[in-house]
Coordinates of C-alpha atoms in Angstrom, one line a residue:
M12 CA 40.5 14.7 -12.9
K13 CA 40.7 12.5 -9.8
Q14 CA 39.4 9.0 -10.0
L15 CA 36.2 7.8 -8.5
G16 CA 38.1 5.6 -6.3
D17 CA 40.4 8.4 -4.8
I18 CA 37.2 10.7 -4.0
L19 CA 35.6 7.9 -2.2
L20 CA 38.5 7.1 -0.3
E21 CA 39.1 10.6 0.7
G22 CA 35.6 11.0 1.7
G23 CA 35.8 8.1 4.3
L24 CA 33.3 6.1 2.2
L25 CA 35.2 3.3 0.9
T26 CA 38.5 1.9 2.4
S27 CA 41.1 0.5 0.5
D28 CA 40.8 -3.3 0.8
Q29 CA 36.6 -2.6 -0.3
L30 CA 38.0 -0.5 -3.4
Q31 CA 40.4 -3.5 -4.0
Q32 CA 37.4 -5.8 -3.9
A33 CA 35.6 -3.7 -5.9
V34 CA 38.1 -3.1 -9.1
G35 CA 38.9 -6.9 -8.5
E36 CA 35.3 -7.5 -9.3
Q37 CA 34.8 -5.1 -11.8
Q38 CA 37.5 -6.5 -14.0
R39 CA 35.2 -9.6 -13.7
V40 CA 31.7 -8.8 -14.8
G41 CA 33.1 -5.9 -17.4
K42 CA 30.7 -3.5 -15.5
S43 CA 31.6 0.9 -14.5
L44 CA 33.4 0.6 -11.2
G45 CA 30.4 2.7 -9.9
R46 CA 28.1 0.0 -10.7
V47 CA 29.7 -2.7 -9.0
L48 CA 30.5 -0.4 -5.9
V49 CA 26.5 0.1 -5.8
E50 CA 25.4 -3.9 -6.5
L51 CA 28.1 -5.0 -3.9
G52 CA 26.3 -2.6 -1.5
M53 CA 29.6 -0.8 -0.9
V54 CA 28.2 2.5 -1.7
T55 CA 24.2 4.6 -2.4
E56 CA 23.0 5.5 -5.4
S57 CA 23.2 9.0 -3.8
Q58 CA 26.6 8.5 -2.6
L59 CA 27.9 7.5 -5.8
V60 CA 26.1 10.3 -7.9
A61 CA 27.5 12.7 -5.3
S62 CA 31.1 11.5 -5.5
L63 CA 30.7 11.2 -9.6
A64 CA 29.5 14.8 -9.5
Q65 CA 32.5 16.0 -7.7
Q66 CA 34.9 14.1 -10.2
I67 CA 33.4 16.5 -12.9
G68 CA 33.1 19.8 -10.6
L69 CA 29.5 19.8 -10.4
Q70 CA 27.5 20.1 -7.3
F71 CA 25.4 17.7 -6.2
V72 CA 21.8 17.7 -4.3
D73 CA 19.9 15.8 -2.5
L74 CA 16.2 16.6 -3.9
T75 CA 14.2 14.8 -0.9
E76 CA 15.8 17.2 1.3
F77 CA 16.5 20.2 -0.9
P78 CA 13.7 23.2 -0.7
I79 CA 12.4 22.9 -4.3
D80 CA 11.2 26.5 -5.6
A81 CA 7.7 25.6 -7.1
S82 CA 7.8 29.1 -9.4
A83 CA 11.1 27.8 -11.2
A84 CA 9.8 24.0 -11.7
S85 CA 6.8 25.6 -13.5
L86 CA 8.6 27.2 -16.0
V87 CA 9.2 24.1 -17.6
P88 CA 6.4 21.7 -18.8
D89 CA 5.8 18.4 -17.0
A90 CA 6.4 16.8 -20.7
V91 CA 10.0 18.8 -21.1
S92 CA 11.2 17.8 -17.8
R93 CA 10.4 13.9 -18.0
R94 CA 12.0 14.3 -21.7
H95 CA 15.0 14.9 -20.0
T96 CA 15.3 13.5 -16.6
A97 CA 15.7 17.0 -15.5
L98 CA 14.2 19.8 -13.1
P99 CA 14.3 23.3 -12.5
V100 CA 14.9 23.5 -8.5
G101 CA 15.7 27.3 -8.1
F102 CA 17.3 30.4 -9.2
E103 CA 21.4 31.5 -8.2
E104 CA 23.1 34.9 -9.2
G105 CA 20.1 35.3 -11.8
R106 CA 20.8 31.9 -13.6
L107 CA 18.0 28.8 -13.4
V108 CA 19.4 25.7 -10.9
V109 CA 18.3 22.7 -13.0
A110 CA 18.7 19.3 -11.1
M111 CA 19.7 17.0 -13.8
A112 CA 20.3 12.9 -14.0
D113 CA 22.7 13.4 -17.1
P114 CA 24.7 16.6 -16.8
A115 CA 26.3 16.0 -20.1
N116 CA 22.6 16.5 -21.5
V117 CA 23.2 19.4 -23.7
F118 CA 20.0 19.4 -25.4
A119 CA 18.5 19.5 -21.9
M120 CA 20.2 23.1 -21.6
D121 CA 19.3 24.3 -25.0
D122 CA 16.0 23.6 -24.7
F123 CA 15.7 24.7 -20.9
R124 CA 17.4 27.9 -21.9
S125 CA 15.1 29.0 -24.9
I126 CA 11.8 27.8 -23.1
T127 CA 12.7 30.0 -20.1
G128 CA 14.9 32.7 -21.1
Y129 CA 17.2 32.0 -18.3
E130 CA 20.9 31.3 -18.6
V131 CA 21.1 27.6 -17.1
K132 CA 23.1 25.9 -13.9
A133 CA 23.3 22.6 -13.9
V134 CA 23.4 20.3 -10.8
V135 CA 23.6 16.4 -10.1
A136 CA 20.7 14.4 -8.6
T137 CA 19.9 10.9 -9.1
K138 CA 17.2 9.6 -11.7
A139 CA 15.3 8.2 -9.0
D140 CA 15.1 11.3 -7.2
V141 CA 14.7 13.8 -10.1
V142 CA 11.6 11.6 -11.5
N143 CA 10.0 11.6 -7.7
A144 CA 10.3 15.2 -7.5
I145 CA 8.9 15.7 -11.0
N146 CA 5.8 13.8 -10.1
R147 CA 5.4 15.0 -6.7
L148 CA 5.2 18.9 -8.6
H149 CA 3.4 18.2 -11.5
R150 CA 0.7 17.1 -9.2
M151 CA -1.5 18.9 -12.1
D152 CA -3.6 20.9 -9.7
T153 CA -3.7 23.4 -11.6
D154 CA -4.2 21.8 -14.9
I155 CA -7.5 20.5 -12.8
D156 CA -8.5 23.9 -11.5
D157 CA -8.3 24.7 -15.8
L158 CA -10.6 21.8 -16.3
T159 CA -13.2 22.8 -13.7
A160 CA -13.6 26.5 -14.8
T161 CA -14.2 25.1 -18.6
L162 CA -16.9 22.5 -18.0
D163 CA -20.0 23.7 -18.9
V164 CA -23.6 23.8 -16.3
L165 CA -25.3 20.9 -16.7
D166 CA -29.4 20.8 -16.0
E167 CA -30.4 17.9 -13.8
H168 CA -33.6 17.1 -15.7
D169 CA -32.1 16.7 -19.4
E170 CA -28.9 14.9 -18.1
L171 CA -29.8 11.4 -19.3
S172 CA -30.7 12.3 -22.7
R173 CA -27.2 13.8 -22.7
V174 CA -25.3 11.2 -21.1
K175 CA -23.3 10.3 -24.0
E176 CA -22.0 14.0 -24.9
I177 CA -20.9 14.1 -21.1
V178 CA -19.4 11.0 -21.0
D179 CA -17.3 12.0 -23.9
D180 CA -16.7 15.8 -23.1
A181 CA -13.0 16.3 -23.2
P182 CA -12.2 17.9 -20.2
I183 CA -14.5 15.7 -18.3
V184 CA -12.6 12.7 -19.8
K185 CA -9.1 14.6 -19.2
F186 CA -10.6 15.2 -15.4
V187 CA -11.1 12.0 -14.4
N188 CA -7.9 11.0 -16.2
L189 CA -6.3 13.5 -14.2
L190 CA -7.5 12.8 -11.0
I191 CA -6.7 8.8 -11.1
T192 CA -3.5 9.5 -12.1
Q193 CA -2.4 11.6 -9.4
A194 CA -3.9 8.8 -6.7
I195 CA -1.6 6.8 -8.3
Q196 CA 1.6 8.6 -8.2
D197 CA 0.6 9.6 -4.2
R198 CA 0.6 5.9 -3.3
A199 CA -3.2 6.2 -2.9
S200 CA -5.0 3.0 -2.0
D201 CA -8.3 4.6 -2.2
I202 CA -10.3 7.5 -4.3
H203 CA -13.2 9.2 -2.5
I204 CA -15.6 11.3 -4.7
E205 CA -18.4 12.8 -2.1
P206 CA -21.0 14.7 -3.5
A207 CA -21.6 17.7 -0.8
E208 CA -24.6 20.6 -1.2
H209 CA -22.6 23.0 -3.0
D210 CA -19.4 21.3 -4.3
M211 CA -17.7 17.9 -4.6
R212 CA -14.9 16.8 -2.5
V213 CA -12.5 14.3 -3.7
R214 CA -10.6 12.6 -0.6
F215 CA -7.6 9.9 -1.2
R216 CA -6.5 7.3 1.4
I217 CA -2.8 7.5 1.8
D218 CA -1.0 4.9 4.3
G219 CA -4.8 4.5 5.8
V220 CA -5.6 8.0 6.0
L221 CA -7.8 10.0 4.5
H222 CA -6.2 13.3 3.0
E223 CA -8.7 15.9 1.4
I224 CA -7.1 16.6 -1.9
M225 CA -9.8 19.3 -3.5
R226 CA -13.0 20.5 -3.9
S227 CA -14.7 21.2 -7.3
P228 CA -17.6 23.0 -8.7
K229 CA -21.2 20.8 -8.1
T230 CA -21.6 21.9 -11.7
I231 CA -19.3 19.0 -12.7
Q232 CA -20.5 16.3 -10.4
S233 CA -22.9 14.6 -12.7
G234 CA -20.7 14.6 -15.7
V235 CA -17.8 13.2 -13.7
I236 CA -19.6 10.5 -11.9
S237 CA -21.1 9.5 -14.9
R238 CA -17.5 9.0 -16.7
L239 CA -17.0 6.5 -14.1
K240 CA -19.7 4.7 -14.3
I241 CA -19.3 4.2 -18.0
M242 CA -15.4 3.6 -17.4
S243 CA -16.8 0.8 -14.8
D244 CA -19.7 -0.6 -17.3
I245 CA -22.1 0.6 -14.4
N246 CA -25.9 1.2 -15.2
I247 CA -25.6 5.3 -15.3
A248 CA -29.5 5.3 -15.7
E249 CA -29.5 3.8 -11.9
R250 CA -28.9 6.0 -9.2
R251 CA -31.4 4.4 -6.5
I252 CA -29.2 1.9 -5.3
P253 CA -25.5 1.0 -4.3
Q254 CA -23.4 -0.8 -7.5
D255 CA -20.2 -1.9 -8.1
G256 CA -17.9 -2.2 -11.0
R257 CA -14.3 -2.4 -12.2
M258 CA -12.3 -0.7 -14.8
S259 CA -8.1 -0.8 -15.9
V260 CA -5.9 1.7 -16.6
T261 CA -2.3 2.0 -17.3
A262 CA 0.0 4.3 -15.4
N263 CA 3.4 4.7 -15.7
G264 CA 3.7 1.6 -18.4
K265 CA 1.9 -0.6 -15.5
K266 CA -1.8 -1.9 -15.9
I267 CA -3.7 -0.7 -12.6
D268 CA -7.5 -2.2 -11.7
L269 CA -9.8 -0.3 -9.7
R270 CA -12.7 -2.0 -8.1
V271 CA -15.6 0.9 -8.0
A272 CA -18.5 0.9 -5.9
T273 CA -21.6 3.5 -6.1
L274 CA -23.7 4.8 -2.9
P275 CA -26.5 7.2 -3.1
T276 CA -26.4 9.8 -0.6
V277 CA -28.8 12.6 -0.2
W278 CA -26.6 14.9 -2.3
G279 CA -26.0 12.4 -5.0
E280 CA -24.1 9.3 -5.7
K281 CA -20.7 8.7 -3.8
V282 CA -18.2 7.0 -6.2
V283 CA -15.3 4.8 -4.1
M284 CA -12.6 3.6 -6.1
R285 CA -10.1 1.1 -4.4
I286 CA -6.9 1.0 -6.4
L287 CA -5.8 -2.2 -6.8
D288 CA -2.1 -2.8 -7.8
N289 CA -0.8 -6.5 -8.9
S290 CA 2.3 -6.2 -7.4
T291 CA 1.0 -6.0 -4.0
A292 CA -0.3 -9.4 -4.8
M293 CA 2.9 -11.0 -5.7
L294 CA 4.4 -9.7 -2.2
R295 CA 6.9 -12.0 -0.2
L296 CA 5.7 -13.2 3.4
A297 CA 9.4 -11.6 4.4
D298 CA 8.3 -8.1 3.2
L299 CA 5.4 -8.0 5.5
G300 CA 7.1 -7.2 8.6
F301 CA 7.0 -10.5 10.7
M302 CA 9.3 -10.9 13.3
E303 CA 11.0 -14.0 13.6
N304 CA 8.9 -15.4 16.3
N305 CA 5.9 -15.0 14.1
F306 CA 6.9 -16.2 11.0
T307 CA 8.3 -19.2 12.5
R308 CA 4.8 -20.0 14.2
Y309 CA 2.9 -19.0 10.8
E310 CA 5.1 -20.9 8.9
E311 CA 4.5 -24.0 10.7
S312 CA 1.1 -23.9 9.8
F313 CA 0.5 -23.1 5.7
T314 CA 3.6 -26.1 5.3
K315 CA 1.0 -28.5 6.4
P316 CA -0.8 -30.5 3.8
Y317 CA -4.0 -29.7 5.5
G318 CA -6.1 -28.0 8.3
M319 CA -7.6 -24.3 8.3
I320 CA -5.6 -20.9 8.5
L321 CA -7.6 -17.8 9.2
V322 CA -6.4 -14.2 9.2
T323 CA -8.9 -11.8 10.9
G324 CA -8.9 -8.2 11.5
P325 CA -11.0 -5.2 10.4
T326 CA -11.5 -4.0 6.6
G327 CA -8.3 -2.8 5.3
S328 CA -6.1 -4.3 7.2
G329 CA -4.2 -6.3 4.8
K330 CA -5.9 -9.7 5.2
S331 CA -6.1 -10.3 1.6
T332 CA -2.3 -9.4 0.9
T333 CA -0.9 -11.4 3.2
L334 CA -3.0 -14.3 2.2
Y335 CA -1.9 -14.0 -1.3
A336 CA 1.7 -13.9 -0.2
T337 CA 1.1 -17.1 1.6
L338 CA -0.7 -18.8 -1.6
N339 CA 2.5 -17.3 -3.7
I340 CA 4.7 -19.7 -1.3
V341 CA 2.3 -22.5 -1.6
N342 CA 1.0 -22.8 -4.5
T343 CA 3.2 -25.5 -6.7
P344 CA 3.0 -26.9 -10.0
D345 CA 2.1 -30.1 -8.4
R346 CA -0.8 -28.5 -6.5
N347 CA -4.3 -27.3 -7.5
T348 CA -5.5 -24.4 -6.1
I349 CA -8.8 -22.8 -6.1
T350 CA -10.2 -19.8 -4.7
V351 CA -13.8 -18.0 -4.2
E352 CA -13.6 -14.3 -4.0
D353 CA -16.3 -11.4 -3.6
P354 CA -14.8 -9.8 -5.5
V355 CA -11.8 -11.1 -7.0
E356 CA -9.2 -8.4 -6.4
Y357 CA -6.2 -9.8 -8.0
R358 CA -5.6 -12.1 -10.6
L359 CA -3.0 -14.7 -9.7
P360 CA -1.2 -16.5 -12.4
G361 CA -1.5 -20.4 -11.9
I362 CA -4.2 -20.3 -9.7
N363 CA -7.8 -20.9 -10.4
Q364 CA -10.2 -17.7 -9.2
V365 CA -14.0 -17.8 -9.0
Q366 CA -16.0 -14.7 -8.9
V367 CA -19.2 -15.0 -6.4
N368 CA -22.6 -13.8 -8.4
Q369 CA -25.2 -13.7 -5.8
K370 CA -27.9 -12.7 -8.8
A371 CA -26.9 -16.1 -10.4
G372 CA -27.2 -17.6 -7.3
L373 CA -23.3 -18.5 -7.0
T374 CA -22.7 -17.8 -3.4
F375 CA -19.8 -18.6 -1.3
A376 CA -21.5 -21.6 -0.2
A377 CA -22.7 -23.0 -3.8
A378 CA -19.2 -22.1 -4.9
L379 CA -17.6 -24.1 -2.1
R380 CA -19.5 -27.2 -2.7
S381 CA -18.4 -27.0 -6.8
I382 CA -14.7 -26.4 -5.5
L383 CA -14.5 -29.8 -3.4
R384 CA -15.7 -31.8 -6.5
S385 CA -12.8 -30.0 -8.4
D386 CA -9.9 -32.4 -6.6
P387 CA -8.8 -29.0 -5.1
D388 CA -5.5 -29.5 -2.8
I389 CA -5.6 -25.8 -1.5
V390 CA -8.8 -23.6 -1.2
L391 CA -8.8 -19.9 -0.3
I392 CA -12.2 -18.4 0.5
G393 CA -12.6 -14.9 0.7
E394 CA -14.4 -14.4 3.7
I395 CA -16.5 -16.7 5.8
R396 CA -19.8 -15.2 6.5
D397 CA -22.0 -17.3 7.5
H398 CA -22.8 -21.3 9.0
E399 CA -23.1 -22.6 5.5
T400 CA -19.8 -21.5 4.4
A401 CA -18.1 -21.9 7.7
Q402 CA -19.1 -25.5 7.8
I403 CA -17.9 -26.7 4.3
A404 CA -14.9 -24.6 5.1
I405 CA -14.3 -26.9 8.3
E406 CA -15.4 -30.0 6.4
A407 CA -12.8 -29.7 4.1
A408 CA -9.8 -28.7 6.3
L409 CA -10.7 -31.7 8.1
T410 CA -10.7 -33.6 4.9
G411 CA -7.4 -33.5 3.8
H412 CA -7.3 -30.0 2.1
L413 CA -5.4 -26.7 3.1
V414 CA -7.5 -24.1 3.9
L415 CA -7.2 -20.3 3.7
S416 CA -9.5 -17.9 4.8
T417 CA -10.7 -14.4 6.5
L418 CA -13.0 -13.8 9.4
H419 CA -13.9 -10.4 10.9
T420 CA -12.7 -10.4 14.6
N421 CA -10.5 -8.0 16.8
D422 CA -7.9 -10.6 18.0
A423 CA -6.9 -14.2 17.0
P424 CA -8.4 -16.0 19.8
S425 CA -11.7 -14.2 19.5
A426 CA -11.7 -16.7 16.0
I427 CA -12.6 -19.5 17.9
T428 CA -15.2 -18.5 19.9
R429 CA -16.8 -16.4 16.6
L430 CA -16.9 -20.0 14.5
I431 CA -18.6 -21.7 17.3
E432 CA -21.3 -18.9 17.4
M433 CA -22.0 -19.5 14.2
G434 CA -23.2 -22.3 15.0
I435 CA -20.1 -24.9 14.4
E436 CA -19.7 -27.7 16.8
P437 CA -16.9 -26.8 18.9
F438 CA -14.9 -30.4 18.7
L439 CA -14.7 -29.3 14.6
V440 CA -13.5 -25.9 15.2
G441 CA -10.8 -27.7 17.3
S442 CA -10.2 -30.4 15.0
A443 CA -10.0 -28.1 11.9
L444 CA -8.5 -25.2 13.0
D445 CA -4.7 -25.1 13.1
C446 CA -3.3 -21.5 13.3
V447 CA -5.2 -18.2 13.4
L448 CA -3.3 -14.8 12.3
A449 CA -5.0 -11.3 13.6
Q450 CA -3.4 -8.6 11.8
R451 CA -3.5 -4.4 11.9
L452 CA -1.5 -1.9 9.3
A453 CA 0.5 0.8 11.0
R454 CA 2.2 3.6 9.3
R455 CA 5.8 3.3 8.7
L456 CA 8.2 6.2 10.0
C457 CA 10.0 8.2 7.0
P458 CA 14.0 7.0 7.0
K459 CA 14.9 10.4 5.8
C460 CA 13.2 12.4 8.3
K461 CA 12.5 10.2 11.9
E462 CA 14.0 11.5 14.8
A463 CA 15.4 9.8 17.5
Y464 CA 14.2 11.0 21.1
Q465 CA 14.2 9.9 24.7
P466 CA 10.2 9.5 26.1
S467 CA 9.1 10.6 29.6
E468 CA 8.6 7.1 32.2
E469 CA 5.3 8.8 32.7
S470 CA 4.6 8.5 28.8
L471 CA 6.1 4.5 28.9
V472 CA 3.4 4.0 31.4
H473 CA 0.5 5.7 30.1
A474 CA 0.9 3.5 26.9
R475 CA 2.0 -0.1 28.7
F476 CA 5.0 -0.1 27.0
P477 CA 7.0 -3.2 28.2
W478 CA 9.4 -1.3 30.5
E479 CA 10.1 -1.4 34.5
S480 CA 10.4 1.4 36.1
G481 CA 14.4 1.6 37.1
E482 CA 15.5 0.1 33.9
P483 CA 17.1 2.6 31.2
V484 CA 15.0 4.9 29.4
P485 CA 15.1 3.3 25.4
T486 CA 15.5 5.4 22.6
L487 CA 12.6 5.7 20.3
Y488 CA 12.0 7.4 16.9
R489 CA 9.0 9.9 16.1
P490 CA 7.7 11.3 13.1
V491 CA 9.3 14.7 11.7
G492 CA 7.8 15.6 8.2
C493 CA 10.1 16.4 4.5
S494 CA 9.5 16.8 1.0
A495 CA 9.9 12.9 0.5
C496 CA 7.2 11.8 3.2
S497 CA 4.7 15.2 1.8
K498 CA 5.7 16.2 5.8
T499 CA 3.3 13.8 7.2
G500 CA 6.5 11.7 9.0
Y501 CA 5.4 8.4 7.3
K502 CA 5.8 6.7 4.5
G503 CA 4.5 3.3 3.5
R504 CA 2.5 0.6 6.0
M505 CA 3.7 -2.6 7.6
A506 CA 1.7 -5.3 9.4
L507 CA 1.4 -5.8 13.3
H508 CA 0.7 -9.7 13.9
E509 CA -0.4 -11.9 16.3
V510 CA -0.1 -15.6 15.6
M511 CA -2.1 -18.0 17.7
T512 CA -1.3 -21.7 16.9
V513 CA -4.0 -24.0 18.0
S514 CA -2.7 -26.4 20.5
E515 CA -4.2 -29.1 22.7
D516 CA -4.8 -27.1 25.6
V517 CA -6.6 -24.2 23.1
E518 CA -8.4 -27.5 21.2
R519 CA -9.5 -28.6 25.0
L520 CA -10.9 -24.7 25.8
A521 CA -12.7 -24.5 22.5
V522 CA -14.3 -27.8 23.0
E523 CA -15.2 -26.6 26.5
R524 CA -16.7 -23.8 25.2
G525 CA -14.2 -21.6 26.5
S526 CA -14.3 -17.6 26.3
A527 CA -12.1 -15.4 24.5
D528 CA -10.5 -14.3 27.6
Q529 CA -9.4 -17.9 28.3
I530 CA -8.5 -18.8 25.3
G531 CA -6.0 -15.9 25.2
R532 CA -4.4 -16.4 28.5
V533 CA -3.6 -19.8 27.6
A534 CA -1.9 -18.9 24.0
R535 CA -0.2 -16.0 25.8
E536 CA 1.5 -18.8 27.9
Q537 CA 2.5 -20.9 25.3
G538 CA 4.3 -17.8 23.5
M539 CA 1.4 -15.8 21.3
Q540 CA 2.7 -12.2 21.4
T541 CA -0.1 -10.0 21.3
L542 CA -0.7 -7.2 18.6
R543 CA 0.3 -4.7 21.2
L544 CA 3.4 -6.3 21.7
D545 CA 4.7 -6.7 18.4
G546 CA 3.7 -3.1 17.4
M547 CA 5.9 -2.3 20.7
S548 CA 8.7 -4.5 19.5
K549 CA 8.4 -2.2 16.0
V550 CA 8.4 1.0 17.7
L551 CA 11.7 -0.1 19.8
L552 CA 13.2 -1.0 16.1
G553 CA 12.7 2.3 14.7
H554 CA 10.1 1.3 12.0
T555 CA 7.2 3.1 13.4
S556 CA 6.1 5.3 16.2
L557 CA 4.1 5.1 20.0
E558 CA 1.6 7.3 19.0
E559 CA 0.8 5.4 15.6
I560 CA 1.1 2.0 17.9
L561 CA -2.1 3.3 20.1
R562 CA -3.6 4.7 17.1
V563 CA -4.2 1.4 15.2
V564 CA -4.1 -1.0 18.5
V565 CA -6.3 -0.9 21.7

């Protein structure tokens, strides 16, 4: 049997110098050669597993590219596949082909043989690819269809008297649990449950785009909505007004919070659940896609001991994520950090978070006044919505506090005019405001299937791409679609940024009540890169497509 190092050398994946370095490191740390090679970044996990498969004479398959036969995968229950980290992927000469993370697992082979009645041929795949394929294929759509068929038809008139029976009905409970689990597996940010005239539609927002997942019979609508309201501690008897709640679930051993909102419509109550993954709040700023110049400009502001930093953009543009990532840097044990939010989306350790309660009179302004008597160093305000909140925030920034907040404007220069329109004195805005960060979220191209191409000169001119006629046409990338990205061509999102620092010239324009266009012109002259230009830079780097930037930026 050939040694692993020899196989990697013959395959051109490793040089003799690299192998020698890895062997020395292996002897030092006492780990396997393969693990050392991966940790040093000399080979990828897939390359290592493929080489190990070759070493023992088995075939390696890349499950992100391999056309998995769904009929083969369905022969083995989900629980068995997960227990053995193995998945049937097809048939070959009358045998069942099973992708396994551990091909030496004879118990898995025996189980698959006895369950399916087929002889088994083992092929090797990485553990991560097998788990992802199981999650993708066992989406529980069939289970959900079976559940909807077993649910009783509910009489609208006696529903409230039967509400306990409805929400505890096993099929309803299982339906709701499966729906939430599937959304988390699909990386959805929101779940929309929408009553229609004859059925109930379920949609997931994945990477910022809504996808219809299923339509269920109208008969289960009341039971599903009542179950969700009970889980979220929402009044199930009240259907005439919008209500808000919160629930927590555990998925794959990780606690996930969901923010729930109900909205009365003509066909019943619509429910929207925002999935709040706490790992999002622990992201580093470096992970958010800042270009070097933008990050330097932004860093200069949040490392100052006082002043106001605003993050602007539409709903769902990642403003809260950016602020939390900033807090993770500036919040140190020697500083008192207090936030006032509506609602508190992510619970952060070491930070005092205050939940706005309008009914009790705890508004943003009222909470802020109390916060400033609690000796804070850093104050985060969920959103500046009115004159009173803006006035207190400005004064806090002027009296030695670092104030972070969000504002709804289309670009960075508009933030100054928006505050002045709220009734804040222009000279106070210019003095207190230190930096405005405008942002949008764009889908990231799937790294496994993105395709390089040469765009036409006409398309570059139409898109106002930063390119001059006569220059070489740049190589760009476009989406294709594969199993890894659910055929969309995109996987994950990244932020586009526009960082405006408030210089003396910008401050002078604010005092003179200059327009957003005038402020923007000066800011661009002083190095501000617009959202569109930042997006085009990321298109050139192959991170996203030209069409995606045109979709999210004017």
